[in-house]
Amino acid sequence: MAIWLMLVLMLSSSFHPKSFSTHAINTKKTKPIGFPFSFIQPEQAQASLDAKAVVRLYKEKFYTQTLDHFNFNLNSYQIFQQRYLINDTFWGGPKGNFPIFVYTGNEGGIEWFAQNTGFMFEIAPVFKAMLVFIEHRFYGKSMPFGGSQSTAYSNSTTLGYLSSTQALADYATLILDLKKNLTAEKCPVVVFGGSYGGMLAAWFRLKYPHVAIGALSSSAPILNFDNITSPYSFNDVITKDFRSESENCYQVIKRSWQEIEETAAKPEGLEILRKSFKICKNYITANSLEGWLSTAYTYTAMTDYPTSSNFLNPMPAYPVKQMCKAIDDAKTGINTFEKLYRAASVYYNYTGQAQCFDLNDNSDQLGVDGWSWQACTEMSLLTGGSSKDSIFSAYNYTYNDRLKYCKYYFNIVPRPSWIPTEFGAHNIYRVLKRFGSNIIFFNGLRDPWSPGGVLKNISKSIVAIVAKEGAHHVDLRFSTSEDPKWLRDVRQKEVQIISKWLTQYHNDLINYPSS
Amino acid sequence: MAIWLMLVLMLSSSFHPKSFSTHAINTKKTKPIGFPFSFIQPEQAQASLDAKAVVRLYKEKFYTQTLDHFNFNLNSYQIFQQRYLINDTFWGGPKGNFPIFVYTGNEGGIEWFAQNTGFMFEIAPVFKAMLVFIEHRFYGKSMPFGGSQSTAYSNSTTLGYLSSTQALADYATLILDLKKNLTAEKCPVVVFGGSYGGMLAAWFRLKYPHVAIGALSSSAPILNFDNITSPYSFNDVITKDFRSESENCYQVIKRSWQEIEETAAKPEGLEILRKSFKICKNYITANSLEGWLSTAYTYTAMTDYPTSSNFLNPMPAYPVKQMCKAIDDAKTGINTFEKLYRAASVYYNYTGQAQCFDLNDNSDQLGVDGWSWQACTEMSLLTGGSSKDSIFSAYNYTYNDRLKYCKYYFNIVPRPSWIPTEFGAHNIYRVLKRFGSNIIFFNGLRDPWSPGGVLKNISKSIVAIVAKEGAHHVDLRFSTSEDPKWLRDVRQKEVQIISKWLTQYHNDLINYPSS
């Protein structure tokens, strides 16, 4: 699912909501890293999988949700319609207390997450589990303030209700109500999530142990706050991914940024770049081209899956290797830009159908995106730094960059200490060694987000599964016949652990029936 | 500390805030049970203990607190000054990672709780602990919206920020900041609280395990929600307390309600009652007299301490026994009213100085009290039912009574499921057997709130200490030379358990230094 987009390296500002700010800012480096789901176009989502087949997998429902769980002014009694998807095909029903597997939705339309969490569909029959995918407020069709995104996103008064704590309370409320309506109060709930959804799943187990008996938290950088994780680690992993394939590949990319900028500065330089990279005629700048390339490398590192995939774009198996192959295999006489173009094509044009590539960032029309708001309020994951060995240009990213960006767009000051205050992050191994249970933290070390994840076992039942070869929540994807052994092992281990939680729960039901 | 006042049995409406409602309602039975702290007068508080001596025990400080932790609209960036009291006389300091004991304040001025939690002062030297007592928002001097209670309490827009979840987030934020300022990040925090403060202490450990390593939660009815605990249990315990002293005492009180009403209905009947009970001239009704008597029985049952005390009023040791003695020892020819008057005097006039008693409920002038707001939003502890064997008149108290009251006063509908959703309550033994650690739940079974408490051990480190002879958070009071063995044992056990938590924490610091 969630591949987190390196927007920091993308084009300049993607929106200018009039209600927030008017003065200029260079956002090339300062925009928070975002998730792709808020700006994926519907046709893009549908192109990436056989939508028809997947649509049959669930029913769409709506729940009347409380707008503000934590305040009791009259405003907070407002409600909105929260979407969830449900599949009870495999469910054993309430009589045998069969489980309910819930996906704690992240920053986008929930069908996207349902369609990209094949793991849940595949294990449902084994456990006779019901599947529920709950959409995160302010995304997809779950818009407060009447259902229109433009209204919900229009200013900080409405956007104020977009927060992780509200989302978690939504999930608790919806799950308990759903269970009650199904007379399934005793059916155990296990929560699943990847990326931000994985953070939510882990936090949900920690904050609502009375609602979920366990959590599979995949590729969740819950330690990427308050400088616990270095802001350089994200780009360091991308660097390592490429360098592990070939030193030459890394060097070519690393040296290219200066060459691009020097070329762009020459007369007719932009035209040279346009032709080299087959950029369409409407728009080009050095910055936007660099953003386009960086996005390709970043995405590819995140989704460096061992099988071909079709997530945002069709991609071959081991796409980083393929990119480096394109660079390394280039014959003598082929210049840097041509090499880079071939590499970028692995990401942008694997099918070979694109005639030219559009750099024009027209996301102005989309208005504010939800993740930027979350990043400017509580989600201070700082990941924009590039060390001197980075595959990208060196950059000393600091909290101040975030601050400037947020002041500019929302006239708001982030609260970078809030998430560690609310959910904990410092000394997590020591804290959770004596508290809590039943969480699996999966991380793949090819994933740039992995340094912010939990990479060591914390206790007997709060465990880390680390796959050296793995990328961003690869475990949650549909299985394929080409899956390598390590990936099959990861999933098997997850199934075994979840199975143990359920067994223990059922034993507890028998041993402590009335408590 | 918190003796919860049986306001449900008191006079009619105590406030009529114009902004909330205008039509009439009989609140005799419907007003939520409240805490006394919101309407104790300062002189009352001072009279009950040697204020001067206690004032020296701490310094008063203020912390700049966030108004809304869970929302990020511009309004939520408002701040207020939160008061806390601090005593570092005994603290061993940050170098040896000596502990910080924090009282999670409840519904009243924090000095009241500090002054009535002698246990913390007495154990501080043993542990070389710092003491911090944090005031709950919207009480005492911790008033948002400029510091004036009348502004903060003026309508639901301002009162909306008065909630338990906001209060817990206040405590987390303040504690972490305080530790940072003292370079005491590694000093372990243990939280303490009684009554509603005990609920907050337990919930704080469950929600913020990264801030507090353990909690002593005294007389905290966290299971008094959603009909997990019977709404009759509160009055049933009062009944049992009196009946355990003497069957005659119970019968005299039980039969008295009808006699009072019959007398009041007669010509000159109210004058007879006024004279019998030495009620001052300004105000009397049957209802208000019944409320006055019920309050005496209820308070006395809650504070049925084994030593003389001076909490709201000076009281002898074992005051329920003394009340029943007053009734039982009355010679032949002394009528019911005279018996009741003598019993009530144990509570209202133990020193014998009062000339007459004032029934006139002039709390209108005090405006809305905070606990009524909390009870009308999230704190749906329903305790007003009286069974047919009750010492009070039988009454079938339901959620509807609460609803009517809250609609009338605040034009607001309670969310009775919210607390169990947010904090858990159903199946708590099963849930916490597999989750969490380091909580002591103390309950005294003479305390009407005890049926809503945790009365059985949940796990090795989430334990219940139950004192058959104990009343409302008696463990937290200053010790006296007359304390019975069971009470000394309770406190010793608590010290031992807290000591174990701290030892384990310090071992963990050594064994897992960098995690």
PDB file of N, CA and C in Angstrom, chain B residues 388-422:
ATOM      1  N   LYS B 388     -35.552  -1.855  46.970  1.00  0.00           N
ATOM      2  CA  LYS B 388     -36.624  -1.798  47.974  1.00  0.00           C
ATOM      3  C   LYS B 388     -36.069  -1.965  49.385  1.00  0.00           C
ATOM      4  N   ASP B 389     -34.918  -2.623  49.530  1.00  0.00           N
ATOM      5  CA  ASP B 389     -34.317  -2.761  50.855  1.00  0.00           C
ATOM      6  C   ASP B 389     -33.396  -1.601  51.205  1.00  0.00           C
ATOM      7  N   SER B 390     -33.295  -0.627  50.332  1.00  0.00           N
ATOM      8  CA  SER B 390     -32.356   0.470  50.555  1.00  0.00           C
ATOM      9  C   SER B 390     -32.729   1.257  51.798  1.00  0.00           C
ATOM     10  N   ILE B 391     -31.738   1.839  52.392  1.00  0.00           N
ATOM     11  CA  ILE B 391     -31.958   2.735  53.535  1.00  0.00           C
ATOM     12  C   ILE B 391     -32.656   4.009  53.070  1.00  0.00           C
ATOM     13  N   PHE B 392     -32.582   4.287  51.791  1.00  0.00           N
ATOM     14  CA  PHE B 392     -33.291   5.432  51.207  1.00  0.00           C
ATOM     15  C   PHE B 392     -34.616   4.959  50.589  1.00  0.00           C
ATOM     16  N   SER B 393     -35.455   5.886  50.177  1.00  0.00           N
ATOM     17  CA  SER B 393     -36.680   5.511  49.475  1.00  0.00           C
ATOM     18  C   SER B 393     -36.322   4.796  48.182  1.00  0.00           C
ATOM     19  N   ALA B 394     -37.116   3.780  47.869  1.00  0.00           N
ATOM     20  CA  ALA B 394     -36.832   3.041  46.638  1.00  0.00           C
ATOM     21  C   ALA B 394     -36.929   3.988  45.437  1.00  0.00           C
ATOM     22  N   TYR B 395     -35.999   3.842  44.509  1.00  0.00           N
ATOM     23  CA  TYR B 395     -36.027   4.686  43.319  1.00  0.00           C
ATOM     24  C   TYR B 395     -35.335   3.981  42.167  1.00  0.00           C
ATOM     25  N   ASN B 396     -36.036   3.945  41.042  1.00  0.00           N
ATOM     26  CA  ASN B 396     -35.521   3.247  39.870  1.00  0.00           C
ATOM     27  C   ASN B 396     -34.780   4.232  38.972  1.00  0.00           C
ATOM     28  N   TYR B 397     -33.543   4.502  39.317  1.00  0.00           N
ATOM     29  CA  TYR B 397     -32.749   5.493  38.582  1.00  0.00           C
ATOM     30  C   TYR B 397     -32.294   4.923  37.242  1.00  0.00           C
ATOM     31  N   THR B 398     -32.484   5.684  36.176  1.00  0.00           N
ATOM     32  CA  THR B 398     -32.058   5.205  34.862  1.00  0.00           C
ATOM     33  C   THR B 398     -31.271   6.292  34.134  1.00  0.00           C
ATOM     34  N   TYR B 399     -30.711   5.872  33.027  1.00  0.00           N
ATOM     35  CA  TYR B 399     -29.977   6.809  32.178  1.00  0.00           C
ATOM     36  C   TYR B 399     -30.856   7.989  31.763  1.00  0.00           C
ATOM     37  N   ASN B 400     -32.147   7.720  31.628  1.00  0.00           N
ATOM     38  CA  ASN B 400     -33.075   8.782  31.239  1.00  0.00           C
ATOM     39  C   ASN B 400     -33.105   9.940  32.221  1.00  0.00           C
ATOM     40  N   ASP B 401     -32.924   9.634  33.500  1.00  0.00           N
ATOM     41  CA  ASP B 401     -32.869  10.703  34.504  1.00  0.00           C
ATOM     42  C   ASP B 401     -31.687  11.615  34.218  1.00  0.00           C
ATOM     43  N   ARG B 402     -30.552  10.980  33.914  1.00  0.00           N
ATOM     44  CA  ARG B 402     -29.354  11.756  33.592  1.00  0.00           C
ATOM     45  C   ARG B 402     -29.596  12.610  32.340  1.00  0.00           C
ATOM     46  N   LEU B 403     -30.175  11.966  31.357  1.00  0.00           N
ATOM     47  CA  LEU B 403     -30.435  12.644  30.087  1.00  0.00           C
ATOM     48  C   LEU B 403     -31.285  13.896  30.289  1.00  0.00           C
ATOM     49  N   LYS B 404     -32.356  13.739  31.042  1.00  0.00           N
ATOM     50  CA  LYS B 404     -33.264  14.867  31.289  1.00  0.00           C
ATOM     51  C   LYS B 404     -32.525  16.012  31.955  1.00  0.00           C
ATOM     52  N   TYR B 405     -31.778  15.650  32.961  1.00  0.00           N
ATOM     53  CA  TYR B 405     -31.031  16.651  33.704  1.00  0.00           C
ATOM     54  C   TYR B 405     -30.082  17.426  32.781  1.00  0.00           C
ATOM     55  N   CYS B 406     -29.365  16.692  31.956  1.00  0.00           N
ATOM     56  CA  CYS B 406     -28.325  17.301  31.120  1.00  0.00           C
ATOM     57  C   CYS B 406     -28.926  18.135  29.989  1.00  0.00           C
ATOM     58  N   LYS B 407     -30.049  17.653  29.504  1.00  0.00           N
ATOM     59  CA  LYS B 407     -30.750  18.435  28.478  1.00  0.00           C
ATOM     60  C   LYS B 407     -31.199  19.760  29.081  1.00  0.00           C
ATOM     61  N   TYR B 408     -31.681  19.676  30.300  1.00  0.00           N
ATOM     62  CA  TYR B 408     -32.203  20.862  30.967  1.00  0.00           C
ATOM     63  C   TYR B 408     -31.090  21.868  31.251  1.00  0.00           C
ATOM     64  N   TYR B 409     -29.995  21.396  31.818  1.00  0.00           N
ATOM     65  CA  TYR B 409     -28.974  22.337  32.270  1.00  0.00           C
ATOM     66  C   TYR B 409     -27.997  22.774  31.191  1.00  0.00           C
ATOM     67  N   PHE B 410     -27.676  21.851  30.295  1.00  0.00           N
ATOM     68  CA  PHE B 410     -26.624  22.173  29.324  1.00  0.00           C
ATOM     69  C   PHE B 410     -27.104  22.060  27.885  1.00  0.00           C
ATOM     70  N   ASN B 411     -28.343  21.631  27.719  1.00  0.00           N
ATOM     71  CA  ASN B 411     -28.850  21.362  26.382  1.00  0.00           C
ATOM     72  C   ASN B 411     -27.919  20.399  25.650  1.00  0.00           C
ATOM     73  N   ILE B 412     -27.488  19.392  26.382  1.00  0.00           N
ATOM     74  CA  ILE B 412     -26.480  18.485  25.840  1.00  0.00           C
ATOM     75  C   ILE B 412     -26.891  17.047  26.141  1.00  0.00           C
ATOM     76  N   VAL B 413     -26.505  16.141  25.254  1.00  0.00           N
ATOM     77  CA  VAL B 413     -26.829  14.722  25.427  1.00  0.00           C
ATOM     78  C   VAL B 413     -25.559  13.987  25.860  1.00  0.00           C
ATOM     79  N   PRO B 414     -25.610  13.279  26.982  1.00  0.00           N
ATOM     80  CA  PRO B 414     -24.406  12.562  27.425  1.00  0.00           C
ATOM     81  C   PRO B 414     -23.972  11.505  26.405  1.00  0.00           C
ATOM     82  N   ARG B 415     -22.701  11.142  26.478  1.00  0.00           N
ATOM     83  CA  ARG B 415     -22.211  10.021  25.660  1.00  0.00           C
ATOM     84  C   ARG B 415     -21.816   8.887  26.605  1.00  0.00           C
ATOM     85  N   PRO B 416     -22.802   8.132  27.082  1.00  0.00           N
ATOM     86  CA  PRO B 416     -22.525   7.146  28.132  1.00  0.00           C
ATOM     87  C   PRO B 416     -21.561   6.034  27.700  1.00  0.00           C
ATOM     88  N   SER B 417     -21.425   5.812  26.402  1.00  0.00           N
ATOM     89  CA  SER B 417     -20.517   4.748  25.949  1.00  0.00           C
ATOM     90  C   SER B 417     -19.093   5.235  25.743  1.00  0.00           C
ATOM     91  N   TRP B 418     -18.882   6.526  25.870  1.00  0.00           N
ATOM     92  CA  TRP B 418     -17.577   7.045  25.496  1.00  0.00           C
ATOM     93  C   TRP B 418     -16.446   6.550  26.407  1.00  0.00           C
ATOM     94  N   ILE B 419     -16.639   6.644  27.708  1.00  0.00           N
ATOM     95  CA  ILE B 419     -15.570   6.241  28.625  1.00  0.00           C
ATOM     96  C   ILE B 419     -15.194   4.761  28.440  1.00  0.00           C
ATOM     97  N   PRO B 420     -16.163   3.843  28.391  1.00  0.00           N
ATOM     98  CA  PRO B 420     -15.775   2.453  28.106  1.00  0.00           C
ATOM     99  C   PRO B 420     -15.108   2.282  26.737  1.00  0.00           C
ATOM    100  N   THR B 421     -15.492   3.109  25.771  1.00  0.00           N
ATOM    101  CA  THR B 421     -14.855   3.028  24.454  1.00  0.00           C
ATOM    102  C   THR B 421     -13.415   3.514  24.532  1.00  0.00           C
ATOM    103  N   GLU B 422     -13.208   4.614  25.213  1.00  0.00           N
ATOM    104  CA  GLU B 422     -11.889   5.235  25.249  1.00  0.00           C
ATOM    105  C   GLU B 422     -10.937   4.508  26.208  1.00  0.00           C
TER     106      GLU B 422
END
